[in-house]
Structure formats: structure tokens, C-alpha cells
mmCIF file with all atom_site columns, C-alpha atoms in Angstrom:
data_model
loop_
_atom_site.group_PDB
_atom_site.id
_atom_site.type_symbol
_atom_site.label_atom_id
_atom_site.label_alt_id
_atom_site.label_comp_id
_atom_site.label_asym_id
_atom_site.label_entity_id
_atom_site.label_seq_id
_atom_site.pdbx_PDB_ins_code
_atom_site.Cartn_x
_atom_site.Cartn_y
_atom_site.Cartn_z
_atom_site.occupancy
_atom_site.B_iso_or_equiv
_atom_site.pdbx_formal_charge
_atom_site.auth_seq_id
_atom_site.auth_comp_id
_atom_site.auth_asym_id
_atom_site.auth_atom_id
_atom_site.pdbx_PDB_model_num
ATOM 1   C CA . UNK X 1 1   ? -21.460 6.988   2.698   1.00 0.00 ? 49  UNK X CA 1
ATOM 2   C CA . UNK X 1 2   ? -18.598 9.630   2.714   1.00 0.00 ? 50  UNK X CA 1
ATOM 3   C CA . UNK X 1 3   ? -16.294 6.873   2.057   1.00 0.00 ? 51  UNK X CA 1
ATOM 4   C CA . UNK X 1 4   ? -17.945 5.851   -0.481  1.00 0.00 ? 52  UNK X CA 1
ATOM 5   C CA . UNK X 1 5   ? -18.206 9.097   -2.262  1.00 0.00 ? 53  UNK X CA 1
ATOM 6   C CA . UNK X 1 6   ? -14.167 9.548   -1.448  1.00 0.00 ? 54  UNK X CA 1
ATOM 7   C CA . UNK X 1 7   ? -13.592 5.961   -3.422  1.00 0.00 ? 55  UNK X CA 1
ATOM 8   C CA . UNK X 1 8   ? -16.083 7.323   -6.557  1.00 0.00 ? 56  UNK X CA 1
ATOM 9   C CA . UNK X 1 9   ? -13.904 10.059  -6.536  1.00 0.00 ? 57  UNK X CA 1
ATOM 10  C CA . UNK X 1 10  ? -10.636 8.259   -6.137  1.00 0.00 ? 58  UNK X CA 1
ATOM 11  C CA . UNK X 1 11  ? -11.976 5.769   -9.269  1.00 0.00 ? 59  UNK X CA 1
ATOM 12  C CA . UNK X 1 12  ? -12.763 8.510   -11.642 1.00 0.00 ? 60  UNK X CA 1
ATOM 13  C CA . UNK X 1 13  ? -9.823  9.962   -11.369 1.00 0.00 ? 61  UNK X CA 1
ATOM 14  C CA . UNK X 1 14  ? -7.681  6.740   -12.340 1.00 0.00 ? 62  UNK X CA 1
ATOM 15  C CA . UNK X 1 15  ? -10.405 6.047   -14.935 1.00 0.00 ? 63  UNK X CA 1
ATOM 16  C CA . UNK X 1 16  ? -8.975  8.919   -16.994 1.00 0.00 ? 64  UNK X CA 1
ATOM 17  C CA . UNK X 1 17  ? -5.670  7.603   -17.465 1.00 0.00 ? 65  UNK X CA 1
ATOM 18  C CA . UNK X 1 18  ? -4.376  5.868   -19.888 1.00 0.00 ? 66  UNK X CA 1
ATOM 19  C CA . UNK X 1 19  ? -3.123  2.936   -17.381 1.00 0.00 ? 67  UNK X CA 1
ATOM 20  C CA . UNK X 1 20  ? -4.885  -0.012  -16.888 1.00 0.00 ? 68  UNK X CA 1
ATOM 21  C CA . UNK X 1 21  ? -6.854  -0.288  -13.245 1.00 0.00 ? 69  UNK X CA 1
ATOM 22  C CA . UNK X 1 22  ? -7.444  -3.878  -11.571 1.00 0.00 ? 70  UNK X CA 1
ATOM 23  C CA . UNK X 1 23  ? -9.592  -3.871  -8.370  1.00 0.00 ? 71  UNK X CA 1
ATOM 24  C CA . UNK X 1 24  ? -8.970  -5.929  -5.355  1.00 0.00 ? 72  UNK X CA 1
ATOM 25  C CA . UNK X 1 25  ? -11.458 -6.720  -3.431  1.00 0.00 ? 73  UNK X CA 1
ATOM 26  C CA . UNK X 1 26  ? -10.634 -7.798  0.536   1.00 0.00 ? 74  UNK X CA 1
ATOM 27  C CA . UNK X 1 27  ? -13.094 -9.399  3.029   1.00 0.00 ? 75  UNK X CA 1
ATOM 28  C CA . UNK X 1 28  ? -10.789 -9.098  5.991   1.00 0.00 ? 76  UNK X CA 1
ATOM 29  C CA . UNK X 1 29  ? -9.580  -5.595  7.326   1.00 0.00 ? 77  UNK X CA 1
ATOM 30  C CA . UNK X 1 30  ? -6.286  -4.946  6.282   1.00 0.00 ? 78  UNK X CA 1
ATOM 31  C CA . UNK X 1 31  ? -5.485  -4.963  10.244  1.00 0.00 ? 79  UNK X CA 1
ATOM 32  C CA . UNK X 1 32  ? -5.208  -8.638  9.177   1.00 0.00 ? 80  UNK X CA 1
ATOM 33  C CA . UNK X 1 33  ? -2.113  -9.910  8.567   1.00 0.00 ? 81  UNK X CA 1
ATOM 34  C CA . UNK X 1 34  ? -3.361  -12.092 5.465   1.00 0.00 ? 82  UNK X CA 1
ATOM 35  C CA . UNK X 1 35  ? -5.180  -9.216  3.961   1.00 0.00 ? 83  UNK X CA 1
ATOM 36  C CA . UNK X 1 36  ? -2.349  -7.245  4.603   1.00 0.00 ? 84  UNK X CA 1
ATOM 37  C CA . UNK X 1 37  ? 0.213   -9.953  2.612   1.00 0.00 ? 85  UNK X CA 1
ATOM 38  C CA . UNK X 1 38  ? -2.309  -10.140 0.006   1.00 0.00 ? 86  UNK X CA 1
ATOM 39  C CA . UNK X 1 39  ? -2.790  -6.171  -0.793  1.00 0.00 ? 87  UNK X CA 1
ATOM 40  C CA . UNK X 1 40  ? 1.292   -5.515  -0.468  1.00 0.00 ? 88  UNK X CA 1
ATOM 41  C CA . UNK X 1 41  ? 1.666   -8.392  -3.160  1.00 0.00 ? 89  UNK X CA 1
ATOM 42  C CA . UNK X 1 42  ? -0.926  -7.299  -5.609  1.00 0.00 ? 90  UNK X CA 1
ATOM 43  C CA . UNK X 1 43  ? 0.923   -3.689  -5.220  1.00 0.00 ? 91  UNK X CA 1
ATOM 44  C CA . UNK X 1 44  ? 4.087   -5.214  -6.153  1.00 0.00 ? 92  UNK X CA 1
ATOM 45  C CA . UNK X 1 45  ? 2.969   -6.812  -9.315  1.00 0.00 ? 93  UNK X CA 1
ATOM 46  C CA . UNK X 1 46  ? 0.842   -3.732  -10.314 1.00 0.00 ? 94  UNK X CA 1
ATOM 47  C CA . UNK X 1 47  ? 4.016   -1.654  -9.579  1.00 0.00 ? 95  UNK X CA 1
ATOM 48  C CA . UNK X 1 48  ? 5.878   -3.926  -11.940 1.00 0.00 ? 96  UNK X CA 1
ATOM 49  C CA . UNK X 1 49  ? 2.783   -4.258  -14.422 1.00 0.00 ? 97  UNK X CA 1
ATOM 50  C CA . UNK X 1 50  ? 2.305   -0.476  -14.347 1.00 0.00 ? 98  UNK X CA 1
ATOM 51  C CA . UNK X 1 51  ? -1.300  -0.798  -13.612 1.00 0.00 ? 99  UNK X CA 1
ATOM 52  C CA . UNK X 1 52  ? -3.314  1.063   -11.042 1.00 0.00 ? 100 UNK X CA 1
ATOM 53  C CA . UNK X 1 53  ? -4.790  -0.726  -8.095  1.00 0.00 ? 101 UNK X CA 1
ATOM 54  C CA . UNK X 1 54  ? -8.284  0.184   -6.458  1.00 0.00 ? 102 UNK X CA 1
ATOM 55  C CA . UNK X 1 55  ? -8.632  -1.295  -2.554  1.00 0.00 ? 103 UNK X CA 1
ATOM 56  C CA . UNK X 1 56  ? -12.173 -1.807  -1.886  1.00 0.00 ? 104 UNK X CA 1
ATOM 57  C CA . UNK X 1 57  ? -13.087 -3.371  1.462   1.00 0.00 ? 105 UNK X CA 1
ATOM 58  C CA . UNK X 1 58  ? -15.959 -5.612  1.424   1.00 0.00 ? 106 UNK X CA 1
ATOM 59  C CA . UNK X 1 59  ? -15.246 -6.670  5.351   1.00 0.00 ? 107 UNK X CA 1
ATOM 60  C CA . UNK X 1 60  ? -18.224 -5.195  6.362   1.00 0.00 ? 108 UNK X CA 1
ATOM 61  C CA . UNK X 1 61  ? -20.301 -7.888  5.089   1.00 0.00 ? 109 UNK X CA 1
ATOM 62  C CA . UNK X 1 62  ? -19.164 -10.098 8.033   1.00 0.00 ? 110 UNK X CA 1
ATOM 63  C CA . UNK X 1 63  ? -21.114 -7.605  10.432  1.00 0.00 ? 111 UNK X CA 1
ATOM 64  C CA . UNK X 1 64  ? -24.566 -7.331  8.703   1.00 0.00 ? 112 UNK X CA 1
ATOM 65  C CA . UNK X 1 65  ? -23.593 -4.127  6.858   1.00 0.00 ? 113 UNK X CA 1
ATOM 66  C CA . UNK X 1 66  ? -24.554 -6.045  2.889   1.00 0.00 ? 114 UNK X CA 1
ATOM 67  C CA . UNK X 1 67  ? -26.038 -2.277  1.925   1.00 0.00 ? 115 UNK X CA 1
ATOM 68  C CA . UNK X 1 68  ? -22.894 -0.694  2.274   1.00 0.00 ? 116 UNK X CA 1
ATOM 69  C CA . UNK X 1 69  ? -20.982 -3.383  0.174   1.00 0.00 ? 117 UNK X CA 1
ATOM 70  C CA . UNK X 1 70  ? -23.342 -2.754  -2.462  1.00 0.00 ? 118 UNK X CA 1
ATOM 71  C CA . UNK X 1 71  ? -22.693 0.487   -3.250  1.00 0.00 ? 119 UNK X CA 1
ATOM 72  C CA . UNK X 1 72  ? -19.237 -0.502  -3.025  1.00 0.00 ? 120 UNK X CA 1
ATOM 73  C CA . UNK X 1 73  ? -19.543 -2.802  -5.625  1.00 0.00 ? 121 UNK X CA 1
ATOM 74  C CA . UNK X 1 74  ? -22.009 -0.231  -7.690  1.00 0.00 ? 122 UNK X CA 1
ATOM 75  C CA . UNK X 1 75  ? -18.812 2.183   -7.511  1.00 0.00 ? 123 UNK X CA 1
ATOM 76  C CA . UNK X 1 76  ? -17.203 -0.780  -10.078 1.00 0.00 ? 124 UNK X CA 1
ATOM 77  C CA . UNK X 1 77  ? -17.609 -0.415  -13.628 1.00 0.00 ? 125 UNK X CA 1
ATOM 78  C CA . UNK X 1 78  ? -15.765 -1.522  -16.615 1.00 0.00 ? 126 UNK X CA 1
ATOM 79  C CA . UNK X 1 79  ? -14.559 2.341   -16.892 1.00 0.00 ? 127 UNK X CA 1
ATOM 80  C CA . UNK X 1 80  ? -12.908 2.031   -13.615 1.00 0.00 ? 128 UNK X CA 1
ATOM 81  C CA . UNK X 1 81  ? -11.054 -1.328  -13.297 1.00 0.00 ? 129 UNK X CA 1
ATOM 82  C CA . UNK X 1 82  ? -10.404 -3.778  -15.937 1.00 0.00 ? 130 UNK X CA 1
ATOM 83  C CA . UNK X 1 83  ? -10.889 -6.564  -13.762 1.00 0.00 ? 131 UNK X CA 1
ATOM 84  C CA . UNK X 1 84  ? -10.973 -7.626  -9.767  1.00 0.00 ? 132 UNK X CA 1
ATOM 85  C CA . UNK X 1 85  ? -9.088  -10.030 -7.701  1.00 0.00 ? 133 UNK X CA 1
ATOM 86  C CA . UNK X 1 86  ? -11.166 -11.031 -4.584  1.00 0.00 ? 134 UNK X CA 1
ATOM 87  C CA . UNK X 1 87  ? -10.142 -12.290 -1.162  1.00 0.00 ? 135 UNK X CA 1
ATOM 88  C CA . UNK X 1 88  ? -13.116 -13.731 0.633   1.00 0.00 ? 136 UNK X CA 1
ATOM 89  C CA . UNK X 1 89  ? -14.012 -16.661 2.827   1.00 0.00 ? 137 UNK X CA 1
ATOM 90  C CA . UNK X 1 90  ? -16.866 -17.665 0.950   1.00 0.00 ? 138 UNK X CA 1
ATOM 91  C CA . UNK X 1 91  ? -16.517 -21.400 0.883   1.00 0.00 ? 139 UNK X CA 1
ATOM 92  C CA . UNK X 1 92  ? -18.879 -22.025 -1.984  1.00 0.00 ? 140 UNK X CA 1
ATOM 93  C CA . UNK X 1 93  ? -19.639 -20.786 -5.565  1.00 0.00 ? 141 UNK X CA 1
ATOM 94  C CA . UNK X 1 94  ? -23.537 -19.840 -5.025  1.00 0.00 ? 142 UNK X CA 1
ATOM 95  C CA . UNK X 1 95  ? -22.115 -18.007 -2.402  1.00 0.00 ? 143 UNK X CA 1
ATOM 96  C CA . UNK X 1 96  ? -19.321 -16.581 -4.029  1.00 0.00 ? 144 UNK X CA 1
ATOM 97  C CA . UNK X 1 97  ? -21.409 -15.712 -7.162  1.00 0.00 ? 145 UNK X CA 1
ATOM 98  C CA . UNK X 1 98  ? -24.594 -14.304 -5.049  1.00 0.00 ? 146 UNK X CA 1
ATOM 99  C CA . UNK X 1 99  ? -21.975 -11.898 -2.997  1.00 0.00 ? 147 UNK X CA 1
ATOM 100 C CA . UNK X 1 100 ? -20.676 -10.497 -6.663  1.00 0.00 ? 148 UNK X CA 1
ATOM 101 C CA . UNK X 1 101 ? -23.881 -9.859  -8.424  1.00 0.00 ? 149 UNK X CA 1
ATOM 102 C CA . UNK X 1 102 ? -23.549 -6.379  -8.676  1.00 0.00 ? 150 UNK X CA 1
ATOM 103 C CA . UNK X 1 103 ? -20.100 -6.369  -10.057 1.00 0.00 ? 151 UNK X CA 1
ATOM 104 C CA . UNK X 1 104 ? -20.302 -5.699  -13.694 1.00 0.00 ? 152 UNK X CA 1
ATOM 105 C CA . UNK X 1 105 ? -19.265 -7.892  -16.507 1.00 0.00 ? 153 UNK X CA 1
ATOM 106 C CA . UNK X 1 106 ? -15.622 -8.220  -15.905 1.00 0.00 ? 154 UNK X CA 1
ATOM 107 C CA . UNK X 1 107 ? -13.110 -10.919 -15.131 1.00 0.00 ? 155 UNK X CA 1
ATOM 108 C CA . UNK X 1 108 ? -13.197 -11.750 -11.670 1.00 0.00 ? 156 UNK X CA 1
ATOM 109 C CA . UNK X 1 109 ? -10.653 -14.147 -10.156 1.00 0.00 ? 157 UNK X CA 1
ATOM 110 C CA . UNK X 1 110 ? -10.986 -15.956 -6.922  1.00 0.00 ? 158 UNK X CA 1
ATOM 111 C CA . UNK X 1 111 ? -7.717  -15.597 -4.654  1.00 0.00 ? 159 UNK X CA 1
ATOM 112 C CA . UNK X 1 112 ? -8.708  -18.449 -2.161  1.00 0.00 ? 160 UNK X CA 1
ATOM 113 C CA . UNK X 1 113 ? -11.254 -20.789 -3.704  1.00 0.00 ? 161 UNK X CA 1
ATOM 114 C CA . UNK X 1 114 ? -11.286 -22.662 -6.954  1.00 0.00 ? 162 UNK X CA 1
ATOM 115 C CA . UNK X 1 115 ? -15.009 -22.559 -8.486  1.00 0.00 ? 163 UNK X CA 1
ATOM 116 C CA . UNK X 1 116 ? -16.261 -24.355 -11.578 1.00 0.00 ? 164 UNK X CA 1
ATOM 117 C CA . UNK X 1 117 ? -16.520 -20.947 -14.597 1.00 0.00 ? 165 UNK X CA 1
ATOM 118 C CA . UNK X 1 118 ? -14.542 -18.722 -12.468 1.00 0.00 ? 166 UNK X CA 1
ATOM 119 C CA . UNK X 1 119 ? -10.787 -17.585 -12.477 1.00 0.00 ? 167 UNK X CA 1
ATOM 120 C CA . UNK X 1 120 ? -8.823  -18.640 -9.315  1.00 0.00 ? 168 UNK X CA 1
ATOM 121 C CA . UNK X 1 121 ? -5.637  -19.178 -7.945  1.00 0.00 ? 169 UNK X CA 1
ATOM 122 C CA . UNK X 1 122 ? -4.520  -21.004 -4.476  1.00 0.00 ? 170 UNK X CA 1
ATOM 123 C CA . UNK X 1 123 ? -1.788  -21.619 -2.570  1.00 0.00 ? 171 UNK X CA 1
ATOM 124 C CA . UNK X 1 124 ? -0.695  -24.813 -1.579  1.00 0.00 ? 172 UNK X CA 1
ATOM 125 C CA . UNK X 1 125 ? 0.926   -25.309 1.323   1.00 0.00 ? 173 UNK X CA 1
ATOM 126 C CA . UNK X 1 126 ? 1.319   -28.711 1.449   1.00 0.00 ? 174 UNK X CA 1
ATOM 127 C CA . UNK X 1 127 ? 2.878   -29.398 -1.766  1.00 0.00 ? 175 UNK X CA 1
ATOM 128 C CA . UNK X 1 128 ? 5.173   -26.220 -1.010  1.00 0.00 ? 176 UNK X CA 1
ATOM 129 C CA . UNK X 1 129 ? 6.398   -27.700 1.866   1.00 0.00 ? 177 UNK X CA 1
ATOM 130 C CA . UNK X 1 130 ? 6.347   -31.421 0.881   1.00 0.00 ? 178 UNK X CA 1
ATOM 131 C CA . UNK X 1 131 ? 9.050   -30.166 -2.332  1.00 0.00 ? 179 UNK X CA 1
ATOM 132 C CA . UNK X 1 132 ? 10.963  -28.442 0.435   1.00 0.00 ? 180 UNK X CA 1
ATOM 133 C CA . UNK X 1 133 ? 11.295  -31.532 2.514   1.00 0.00 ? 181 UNK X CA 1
ATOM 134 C CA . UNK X 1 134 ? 12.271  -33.779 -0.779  1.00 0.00 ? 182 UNK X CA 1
ATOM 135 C CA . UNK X 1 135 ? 14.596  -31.209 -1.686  1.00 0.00 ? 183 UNK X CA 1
ATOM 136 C CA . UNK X 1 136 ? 16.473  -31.209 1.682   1.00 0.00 ? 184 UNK X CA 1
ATOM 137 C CA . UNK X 1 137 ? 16.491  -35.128 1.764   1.00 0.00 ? 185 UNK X CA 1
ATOM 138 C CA . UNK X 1 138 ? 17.455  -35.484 -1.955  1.00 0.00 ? 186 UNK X CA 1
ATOM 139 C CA . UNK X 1 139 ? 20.141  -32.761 -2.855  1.00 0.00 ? 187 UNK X CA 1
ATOM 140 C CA . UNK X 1 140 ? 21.508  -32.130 0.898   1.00 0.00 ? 188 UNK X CA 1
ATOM 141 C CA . UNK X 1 141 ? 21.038  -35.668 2.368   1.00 0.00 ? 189 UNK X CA 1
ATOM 142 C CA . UNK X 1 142 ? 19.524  -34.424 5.359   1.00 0.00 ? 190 UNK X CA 1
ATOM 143 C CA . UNK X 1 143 ? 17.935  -37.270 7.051   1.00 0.00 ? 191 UNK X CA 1
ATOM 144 C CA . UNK X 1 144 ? 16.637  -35.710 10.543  1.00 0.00 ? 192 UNK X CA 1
ATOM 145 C CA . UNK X 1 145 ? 14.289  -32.569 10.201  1.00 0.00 ? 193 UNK X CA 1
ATOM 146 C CA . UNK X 1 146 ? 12.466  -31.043 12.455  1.00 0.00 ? 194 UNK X CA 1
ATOM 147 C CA . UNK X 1 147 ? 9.232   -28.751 11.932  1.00 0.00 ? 195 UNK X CA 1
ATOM 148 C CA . UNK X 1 148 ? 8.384   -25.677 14.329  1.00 0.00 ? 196 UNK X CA 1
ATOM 149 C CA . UNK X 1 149 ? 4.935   -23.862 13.800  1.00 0.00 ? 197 UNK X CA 1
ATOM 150 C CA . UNK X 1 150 ? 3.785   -21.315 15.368  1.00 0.00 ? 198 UNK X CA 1
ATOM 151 C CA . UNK X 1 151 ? 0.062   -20.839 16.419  1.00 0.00 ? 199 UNK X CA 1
ATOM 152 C CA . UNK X 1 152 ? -2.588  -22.743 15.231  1.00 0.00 ? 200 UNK X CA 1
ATOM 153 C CA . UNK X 1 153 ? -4.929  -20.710 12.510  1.00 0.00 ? 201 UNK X CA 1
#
């Protein structure tokens, strides 16, 4: 609950300026690497955006703790944050919708899922690396490549 308080605090005090906040919510610790990638981008483009950024871990969910990620998501009102990026695992949109019910009316937009009415954006490995590959064969006529990977997941 102190944290919670501390973060109430935190988003009052960037709801009185005059810059615009966007919230990020992340269902992974930021111990994990992808969570970590994911908040040090969305920093970048705030810091070139100007806007403020609000962290609010949600990770808890994955250990039974749904209570505490409520009042997390109470904390988030259209006074505070403008809008929220979210980086979940929820695979589905009944899930993805029935985790964010308590968010307020503001645009949400999905950071690893596509869902039908919702804002999302993916990556795509595959065609990433598939336009790499066509541009080694094609414009440096390399005709033996090799791929190395490191651990699977």
C-alpha cells in the first residue's frame, strides 16, 4: 500500500504540469530484460516527445496479488496520463479487456498483441530478418549465410 500511496503522490505531481503524461503499464519486473528494453524505449521517445512517463507495474498479477493491481490501476485517471501503453502476456482480448477494466476512458494501446477495437503495435521478427537476408543476397551478393542464436525463449 505505501507504494501505492508513493505513485498517487508521484502522479499528482506530474498532473499539474503543463506536459502531457502517458502511462506504461509492464507485466514483467523490470529485472526482465524485455521489460527493461521496453521501458528505456518508451523513455527515449517521451524524452524526445517532451512528455512525462508514469511506470506502473502490474507484475504482481502473475502471483495472485489482482487487489493490489487494482488500486494501481484506480491511481489512473484522465488527470494523470493521457493515455497507457501496456506490456502484458495476455494472449487474448477478453482477457486483455477484463485485466483493464478499471482503467478509465483513455486510449490504451497493446505493445504485444493485436486485438479487434484496440490500439496495438508488434514486432515482427520474421519479416525483420527475412528483409535482412534479401538485402544481403540482393545488394551484397552474398550467397552463404549463416545464422547464430543464442538461447531458446
Amino acid at each position: 500500500m505505501q507504494s501505492a500511496c508513493a505513485l498517487h503522490e508521484t502522479a499528482t505531481e506530474f498532473s499539474s504540469t503543463s506536459r502531457p503524461t502517458i502511462g506504461l503499464l509492464l507485466c514483467r519486473p523490470l529485472t526482465d530484460s524485455r521489460s527493461f528494453q521496453v521501458w528505456s524505449g518508451v523513455c527515449a521517445a517521451a524524452r524526445q516527445r517532451d512528455l512525462n512517463v508514469i511506470c506502473f507495474p502490474l507484475y504482481t498479477h502473475m502471483h495472485g496479488d489482482r487487489e493490489q493491481n487494482n488500486i494501481l490501476l484506480r491511481l489512473i485517471s484522465q488527470r494523470r496520463v493521457q493515455g497507457v501503453a501496456v506490456y502484458h502476456w495476455w494472449s487474448d482480448r477478453t482477457e486483455f479487456e477484463a485485466n483493464l477494466a478499471p482503467l478509465p476512458d483513455i486510449p490504451i494501446i497493446s505493445l504485444t498483441h493485436l486485438f479487434e477495437g484496440h490500439y496495438g503495435v508488434v514486432d515482427d521478427n520474421y519479416g525483420g530478418m527475412r528483409l535482412a537476408v534479401e538485402h544481403l543476397i540482393t545488394a551484397h551478393h552474398c550467397r552463404r549465410l549463416a545464422y547464430i542464436h543464442g538461447p531458446e525463449g
